[in-house]
XYZ file of C-alpha atoms in Angstrom:
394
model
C 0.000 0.000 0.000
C 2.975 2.511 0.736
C 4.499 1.405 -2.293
C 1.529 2.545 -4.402
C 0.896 5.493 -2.649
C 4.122 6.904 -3.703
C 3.343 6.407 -7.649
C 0.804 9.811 -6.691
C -1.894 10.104 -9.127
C -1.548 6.832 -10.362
C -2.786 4.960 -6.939
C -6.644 6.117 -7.783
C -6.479 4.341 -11.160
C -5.112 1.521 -9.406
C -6.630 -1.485 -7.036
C -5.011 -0.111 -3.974
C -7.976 2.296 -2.617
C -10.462 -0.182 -3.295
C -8.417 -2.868 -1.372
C -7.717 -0.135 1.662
C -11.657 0.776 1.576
C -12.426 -3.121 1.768
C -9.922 -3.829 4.265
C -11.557 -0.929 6.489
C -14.327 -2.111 6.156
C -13.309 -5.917 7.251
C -11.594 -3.992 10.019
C -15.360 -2.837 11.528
C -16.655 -5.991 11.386
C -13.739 -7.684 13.093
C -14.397 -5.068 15.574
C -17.415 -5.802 16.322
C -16.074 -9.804 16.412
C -13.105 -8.509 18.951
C -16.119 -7.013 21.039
C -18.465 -9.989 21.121
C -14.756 -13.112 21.337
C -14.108 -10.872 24.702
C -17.234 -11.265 26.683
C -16.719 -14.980 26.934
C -13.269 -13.898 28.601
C -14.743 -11.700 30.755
C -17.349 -14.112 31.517
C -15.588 -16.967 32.045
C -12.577 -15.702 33.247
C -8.960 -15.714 31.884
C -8.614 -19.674 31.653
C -5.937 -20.708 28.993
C -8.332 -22.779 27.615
C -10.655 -20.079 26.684
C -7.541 -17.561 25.701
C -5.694 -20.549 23.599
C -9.479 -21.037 21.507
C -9.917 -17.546 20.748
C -6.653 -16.007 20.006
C -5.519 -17.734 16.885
C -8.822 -17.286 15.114
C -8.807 -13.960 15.824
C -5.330 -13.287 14.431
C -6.023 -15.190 11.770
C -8.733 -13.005 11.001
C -7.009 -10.218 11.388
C -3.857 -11.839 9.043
C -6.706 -12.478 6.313
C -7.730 -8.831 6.375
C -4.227 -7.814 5.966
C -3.618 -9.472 2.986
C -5.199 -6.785 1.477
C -2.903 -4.071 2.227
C 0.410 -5.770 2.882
C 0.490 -9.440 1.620
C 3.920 -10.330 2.580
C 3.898 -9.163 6.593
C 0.342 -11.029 6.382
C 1.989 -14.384 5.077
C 4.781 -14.191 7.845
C 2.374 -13.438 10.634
C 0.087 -15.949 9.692
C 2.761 -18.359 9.652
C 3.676 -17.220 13.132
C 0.616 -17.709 14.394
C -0.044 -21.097 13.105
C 4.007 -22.354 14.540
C 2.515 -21.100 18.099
C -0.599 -22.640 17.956
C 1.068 -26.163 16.949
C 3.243 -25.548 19.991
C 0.409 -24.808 22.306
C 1.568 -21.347 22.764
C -0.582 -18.357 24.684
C -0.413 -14.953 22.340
C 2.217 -13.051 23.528
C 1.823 -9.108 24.855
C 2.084 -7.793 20.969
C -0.706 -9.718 19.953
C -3.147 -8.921 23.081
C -1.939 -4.640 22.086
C -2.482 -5.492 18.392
C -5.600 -7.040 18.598
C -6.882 -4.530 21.003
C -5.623 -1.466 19.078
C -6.697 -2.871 16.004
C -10.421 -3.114 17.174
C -10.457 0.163 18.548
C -8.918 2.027 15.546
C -10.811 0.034 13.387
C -14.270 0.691 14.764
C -13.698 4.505 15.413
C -12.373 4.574 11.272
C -15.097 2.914 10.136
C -17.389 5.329 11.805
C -15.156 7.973 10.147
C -15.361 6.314 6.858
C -18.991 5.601 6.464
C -19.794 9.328 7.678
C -17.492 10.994 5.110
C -18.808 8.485 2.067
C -22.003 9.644 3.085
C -21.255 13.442 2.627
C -19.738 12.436 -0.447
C -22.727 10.535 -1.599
C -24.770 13.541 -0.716
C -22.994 16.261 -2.621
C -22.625 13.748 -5.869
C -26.350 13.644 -5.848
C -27.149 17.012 -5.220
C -27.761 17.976 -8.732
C -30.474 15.491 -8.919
C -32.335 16.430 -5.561
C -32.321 20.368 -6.240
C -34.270 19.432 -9.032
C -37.843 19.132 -6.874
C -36.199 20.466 -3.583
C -33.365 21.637 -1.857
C -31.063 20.993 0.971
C -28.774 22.012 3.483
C -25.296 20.724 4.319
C -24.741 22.620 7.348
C -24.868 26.414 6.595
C -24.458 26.079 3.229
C -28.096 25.643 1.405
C -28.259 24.854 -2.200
C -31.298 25.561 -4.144
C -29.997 26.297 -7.595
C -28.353 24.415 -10.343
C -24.732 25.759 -10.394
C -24.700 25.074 -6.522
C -25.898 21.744 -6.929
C -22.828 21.089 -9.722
C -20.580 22.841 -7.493
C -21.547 21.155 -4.895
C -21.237 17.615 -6.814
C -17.543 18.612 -7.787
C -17.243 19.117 -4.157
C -17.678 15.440 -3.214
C -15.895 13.805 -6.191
C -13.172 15.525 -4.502
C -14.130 14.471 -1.221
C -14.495 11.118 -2.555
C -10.791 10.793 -3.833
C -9.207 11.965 -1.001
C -11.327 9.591 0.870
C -9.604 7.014 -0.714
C -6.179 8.322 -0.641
C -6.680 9.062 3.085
C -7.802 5.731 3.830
C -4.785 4.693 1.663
C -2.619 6.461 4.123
C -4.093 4.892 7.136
C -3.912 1.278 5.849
C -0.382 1.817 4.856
C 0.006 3.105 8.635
C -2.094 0.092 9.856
C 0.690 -2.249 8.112
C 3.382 -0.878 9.425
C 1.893 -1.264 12.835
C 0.897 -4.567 12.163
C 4.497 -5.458 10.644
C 5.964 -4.006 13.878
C 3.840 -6.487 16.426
C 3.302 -9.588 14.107
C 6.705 -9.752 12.860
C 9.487 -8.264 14.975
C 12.541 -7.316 13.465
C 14.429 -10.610 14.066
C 11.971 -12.537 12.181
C 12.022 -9.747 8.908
C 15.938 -10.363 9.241
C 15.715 -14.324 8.918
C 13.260 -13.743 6.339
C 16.070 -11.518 4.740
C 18.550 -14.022 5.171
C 16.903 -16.942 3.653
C 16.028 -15.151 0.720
C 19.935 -13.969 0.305
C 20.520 -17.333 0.645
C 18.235 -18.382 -1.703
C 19.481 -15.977 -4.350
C 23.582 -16.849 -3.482
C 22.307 -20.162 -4.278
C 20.862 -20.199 -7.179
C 23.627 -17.771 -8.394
C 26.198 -20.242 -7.966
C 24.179 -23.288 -9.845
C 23.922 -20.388 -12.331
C 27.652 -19.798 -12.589
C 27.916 -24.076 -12.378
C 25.724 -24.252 -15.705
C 27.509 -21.365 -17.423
C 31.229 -22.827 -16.270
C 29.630 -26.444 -17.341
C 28.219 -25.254 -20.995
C 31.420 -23.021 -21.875
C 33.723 -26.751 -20.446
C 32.132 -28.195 -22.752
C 31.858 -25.791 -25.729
C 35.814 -25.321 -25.384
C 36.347 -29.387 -25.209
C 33.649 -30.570 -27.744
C 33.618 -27.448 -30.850
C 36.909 -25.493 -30.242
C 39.059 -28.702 -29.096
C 37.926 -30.908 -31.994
C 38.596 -28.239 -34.663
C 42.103 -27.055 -33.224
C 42.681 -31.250 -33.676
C 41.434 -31.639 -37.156
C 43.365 -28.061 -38.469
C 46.581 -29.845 -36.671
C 46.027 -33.320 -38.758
C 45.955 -31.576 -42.110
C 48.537 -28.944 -41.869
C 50.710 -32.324 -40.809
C 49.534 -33.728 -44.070
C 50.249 -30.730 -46.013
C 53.910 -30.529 -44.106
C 54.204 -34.665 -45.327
C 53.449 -33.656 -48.807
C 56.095 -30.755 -49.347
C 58.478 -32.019 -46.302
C 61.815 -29.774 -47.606
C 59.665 -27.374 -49.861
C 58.507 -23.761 -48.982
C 54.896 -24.572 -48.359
C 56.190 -27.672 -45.913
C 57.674 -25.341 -43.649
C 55.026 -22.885 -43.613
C 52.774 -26.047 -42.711
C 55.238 -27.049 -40.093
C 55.598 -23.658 -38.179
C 51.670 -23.265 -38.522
C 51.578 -27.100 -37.146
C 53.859 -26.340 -34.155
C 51.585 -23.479 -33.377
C 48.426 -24.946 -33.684
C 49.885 -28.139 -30.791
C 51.126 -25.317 -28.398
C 47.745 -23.738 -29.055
C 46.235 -27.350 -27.994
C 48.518 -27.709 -24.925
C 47.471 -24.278 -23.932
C 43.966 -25.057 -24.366
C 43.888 -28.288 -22.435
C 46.236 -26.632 -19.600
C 43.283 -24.368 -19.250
C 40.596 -26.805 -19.698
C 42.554 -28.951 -17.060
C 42.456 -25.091 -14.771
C 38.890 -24.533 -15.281
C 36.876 -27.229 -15.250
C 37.868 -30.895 -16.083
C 35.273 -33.195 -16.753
C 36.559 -35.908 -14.632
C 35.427 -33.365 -11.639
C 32.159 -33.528 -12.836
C 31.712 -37.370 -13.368
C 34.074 -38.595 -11.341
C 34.897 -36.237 -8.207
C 37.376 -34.363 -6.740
C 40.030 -36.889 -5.958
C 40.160 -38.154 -9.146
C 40.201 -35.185 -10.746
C 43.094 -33.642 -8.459
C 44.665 -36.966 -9.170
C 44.887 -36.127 -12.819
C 46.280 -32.592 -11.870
C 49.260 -33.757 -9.794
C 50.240 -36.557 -12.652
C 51.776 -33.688 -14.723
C 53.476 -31.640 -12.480
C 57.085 -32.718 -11.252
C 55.911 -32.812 -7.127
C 55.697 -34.979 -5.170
C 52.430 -34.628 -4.494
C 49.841 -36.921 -1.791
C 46.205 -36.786 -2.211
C 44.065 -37.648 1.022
C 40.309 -36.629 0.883
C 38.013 -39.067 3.415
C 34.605 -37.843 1.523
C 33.135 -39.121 -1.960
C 31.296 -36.614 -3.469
C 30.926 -33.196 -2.286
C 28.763 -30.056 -4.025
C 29.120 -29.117 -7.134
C 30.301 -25.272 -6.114
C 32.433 -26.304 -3.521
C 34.297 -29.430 -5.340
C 35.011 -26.479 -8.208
C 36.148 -24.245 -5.502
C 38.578 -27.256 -3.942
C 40.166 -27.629 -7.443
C 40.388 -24.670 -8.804
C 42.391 -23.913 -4.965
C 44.471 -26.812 -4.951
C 45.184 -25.920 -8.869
C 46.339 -22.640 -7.724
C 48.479 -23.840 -5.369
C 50.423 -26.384 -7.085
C 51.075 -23.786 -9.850
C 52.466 -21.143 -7.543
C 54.464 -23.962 -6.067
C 56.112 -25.333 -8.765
C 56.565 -21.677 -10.577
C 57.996 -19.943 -7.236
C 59.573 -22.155 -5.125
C 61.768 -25.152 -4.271
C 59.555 -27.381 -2.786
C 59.585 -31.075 -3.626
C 56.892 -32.427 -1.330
C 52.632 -31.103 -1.388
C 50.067 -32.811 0.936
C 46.669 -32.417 -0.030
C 44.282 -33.264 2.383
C 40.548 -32.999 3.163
C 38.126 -33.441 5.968
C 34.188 -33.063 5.883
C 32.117 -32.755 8.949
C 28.244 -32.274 9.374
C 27.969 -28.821 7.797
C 31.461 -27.696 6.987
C 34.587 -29.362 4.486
C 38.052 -28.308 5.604
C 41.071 -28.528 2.731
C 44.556 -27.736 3.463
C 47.227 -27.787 0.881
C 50.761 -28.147 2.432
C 54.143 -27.752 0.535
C 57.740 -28.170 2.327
C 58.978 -24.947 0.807
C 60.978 -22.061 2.305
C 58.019 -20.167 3.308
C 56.717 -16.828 3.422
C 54.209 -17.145 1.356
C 50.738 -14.521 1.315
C 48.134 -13.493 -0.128
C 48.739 -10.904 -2.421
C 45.505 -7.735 -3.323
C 44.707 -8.728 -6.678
C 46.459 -12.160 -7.304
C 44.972 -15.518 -7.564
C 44.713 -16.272 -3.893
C 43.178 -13.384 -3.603
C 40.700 -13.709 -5.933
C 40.141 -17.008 -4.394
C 39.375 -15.609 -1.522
C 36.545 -13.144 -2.515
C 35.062 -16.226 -4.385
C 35.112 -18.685 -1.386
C 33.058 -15.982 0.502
C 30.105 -16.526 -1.538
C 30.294 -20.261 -0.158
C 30.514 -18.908 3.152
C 34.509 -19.700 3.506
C 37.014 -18.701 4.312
C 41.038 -18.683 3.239
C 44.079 -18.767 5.711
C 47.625 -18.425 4.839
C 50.414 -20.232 7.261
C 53.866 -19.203 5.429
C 56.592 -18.818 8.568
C 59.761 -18.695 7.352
C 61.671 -21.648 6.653
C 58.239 -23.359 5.989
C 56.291 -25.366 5.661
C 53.580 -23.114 4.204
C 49.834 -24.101 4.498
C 46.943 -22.804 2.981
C 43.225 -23.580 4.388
C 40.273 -23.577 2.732
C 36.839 -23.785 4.820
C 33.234 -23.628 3.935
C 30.112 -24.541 4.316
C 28.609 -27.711 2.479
């Protein structure tokens, strides 16, 4: 309802005032149901028996009639209100003041309401009832034709800012509501899951898109770069010591560093064998053409599909920078999953004083890995060993 009252002259064309009128209108009559559910209590006494069979209908009620103005605090509340009434709960002190504030508010608007569509109704009609009489609205009497249309202009303007005004107050009424029913803690969680939602579903997006380009590079680009590499060897057979031979040799060097290159970044990015086989195997494949020493120890199978990426692409990282920049022989991968969280650390017996570096791959890991909710550590003393630990949630 706020929402649409800021659009300004658009709100009367819309739904909205007819929604707010309706809902004030529910609001009277669940006034009048507030009045007659409380003189059982009175009656009867404040059992909790009596209080536990009247409460939740009544919010209930009051959730169905806010629908109308703010659908999404009504949904949450209502939900509230169902969890405590499977757990046998009492309403607390919000829902006794909204109830109560509701009913009075609502009753006294109503009042307001129905009198001021009246007067409305009233000067709308006026230019019909001067026709065979006249009337009085207070000290203004109107007997003549031009007062009657003047008059009749009069309440279509009363009438629309009937509507925005009750506009207003509904839009007041749900932040009231929103401010009882669902306390700030709950519109945080409900804020939270729906970040968490869309973090989600942004990394199976980015798992599609890194899947589909995998496999655009390995199955289109691969295959051609192959089959231009096969006939430029035929054309270098054909002319071996000739001029066009050695053009077809150079061009046939180039194109099998092209392929190295290609697979060296298909073997970076995202290998197959991660995606049909796992992460072991596919770290496995990794380490078999580097010249480390390098001991793979991960005590899960399968892990998800974000997070065995992340893993690889890590430990890929890792084992670059350690056979590009330093002297170390030995690399000890190893992994441990527990309920909720997976824990890799990557060790290397090299000199040491290693870090993460604004900018670099590590880096960049690391801004990456906090979408997972991870984190990256760095233990580089010097004179080794250096560590690096990867943890996030699975």
């Amino acid at each position: 309802m706020g929402s649409a009252l800021r659009t300004g002259p658009r709100f009367l064309v819309s739904r909205w005032p007819w929604r707010a009128l309706l809902a004030v209108v529910c609001g009277g009559v669940l006034s009048a149901l507030t009045v007659l559910g409380s003189v059982p209590v009175v009656l009867l006494g404040l059992t909790r028996s009596l209080r536990a069979a009247l409460w939740e209908p009544m919010l209930r009620l009051h959730c169905t009639r806010l629908r109308l103005i703010d659908p999404d605090t009504a949904a949450r509340a209502d939900s509230r209100v169902r969890e405590a009434s499977a757990a046998h709960r009492l309403p607390t002190f919000r829902h006794v003041t909204y109830i109560v504030t509701t009913a009075v508010c609502g009753a006294v608007v109503f009042c307001l309401a129905a009198l001021g569509f009246a007067v409305a109704a009233v000067l709308l009609a006026a230019p019909v009832i001067v026709r065979d009489d006249y009337f009085d609205l207070g000290p203004w009497v109107i007997d003549e034709k031009s007062q009657a249309w003047t008059a009749a202009g009069a309440g279509l303007l009363a009438l629309l800012l009937l509507l925005v005004l009750l506009g207003a107050w509904s839009a007041l009424e749900a932040l009231f509501a929103r401010s009882l029913l669902t306390p700030d803690s709950d519109r945080w969680r409900h804020e939270a899951v729906r970040i968490e939602s869309s973090r989600s579903a942004l990394l199976e997006a980015e798992g599609f898109e890194r899947e589909l380009l995998e496999s655009e590079l390995h199955d289109r680009v691969q295959h051609r770069l192959v089959a231009l590499s096969m006939n430029l060897g035929l054309t270098e057979a054909q002319d071996a010591h000739g001029p066009a031979g050695r053009l077809a040799a150079d061009a046939h060097r180039q194109v099998d560093e092209t392929l190295s290159e290609l697979r060296a970044v298909l073997r970076g990015f995202s290998p197959r064998v991660l995606s049909e086989r796992g992460l072991e195997p596919a770290l496995t494949d990794l380490a078999a053409d580097l010249p480390l020493d390098i001991d793979i120890d991960l005590d899960t199978d399968r892990l998800p599909p974000a997070v065995e990426h992340m893993s690889y692409v890590l430990v890929a990282e890792c084992l670059t920078n350690v056979a590009r920049h330093t002297a170390a022989a030995r690399v000890d991968v190893r992994g441990t999953r527990t309920a909720s969280r997976w824990i890799l650390n990557v060790t290397d017996d090299g000199p040491g004083g290693a870090h993460i570096v604004d900018g670099h791959g590590l880096d960049r890991l690391q801004r990456r890995l906090a979408a997972l909710d991870g984190r990256l550590t760095v233990t580089s003393p010097p004179g080794g060993p250096t560590t690096i630990r990867m943890e996030c949630a699975v």
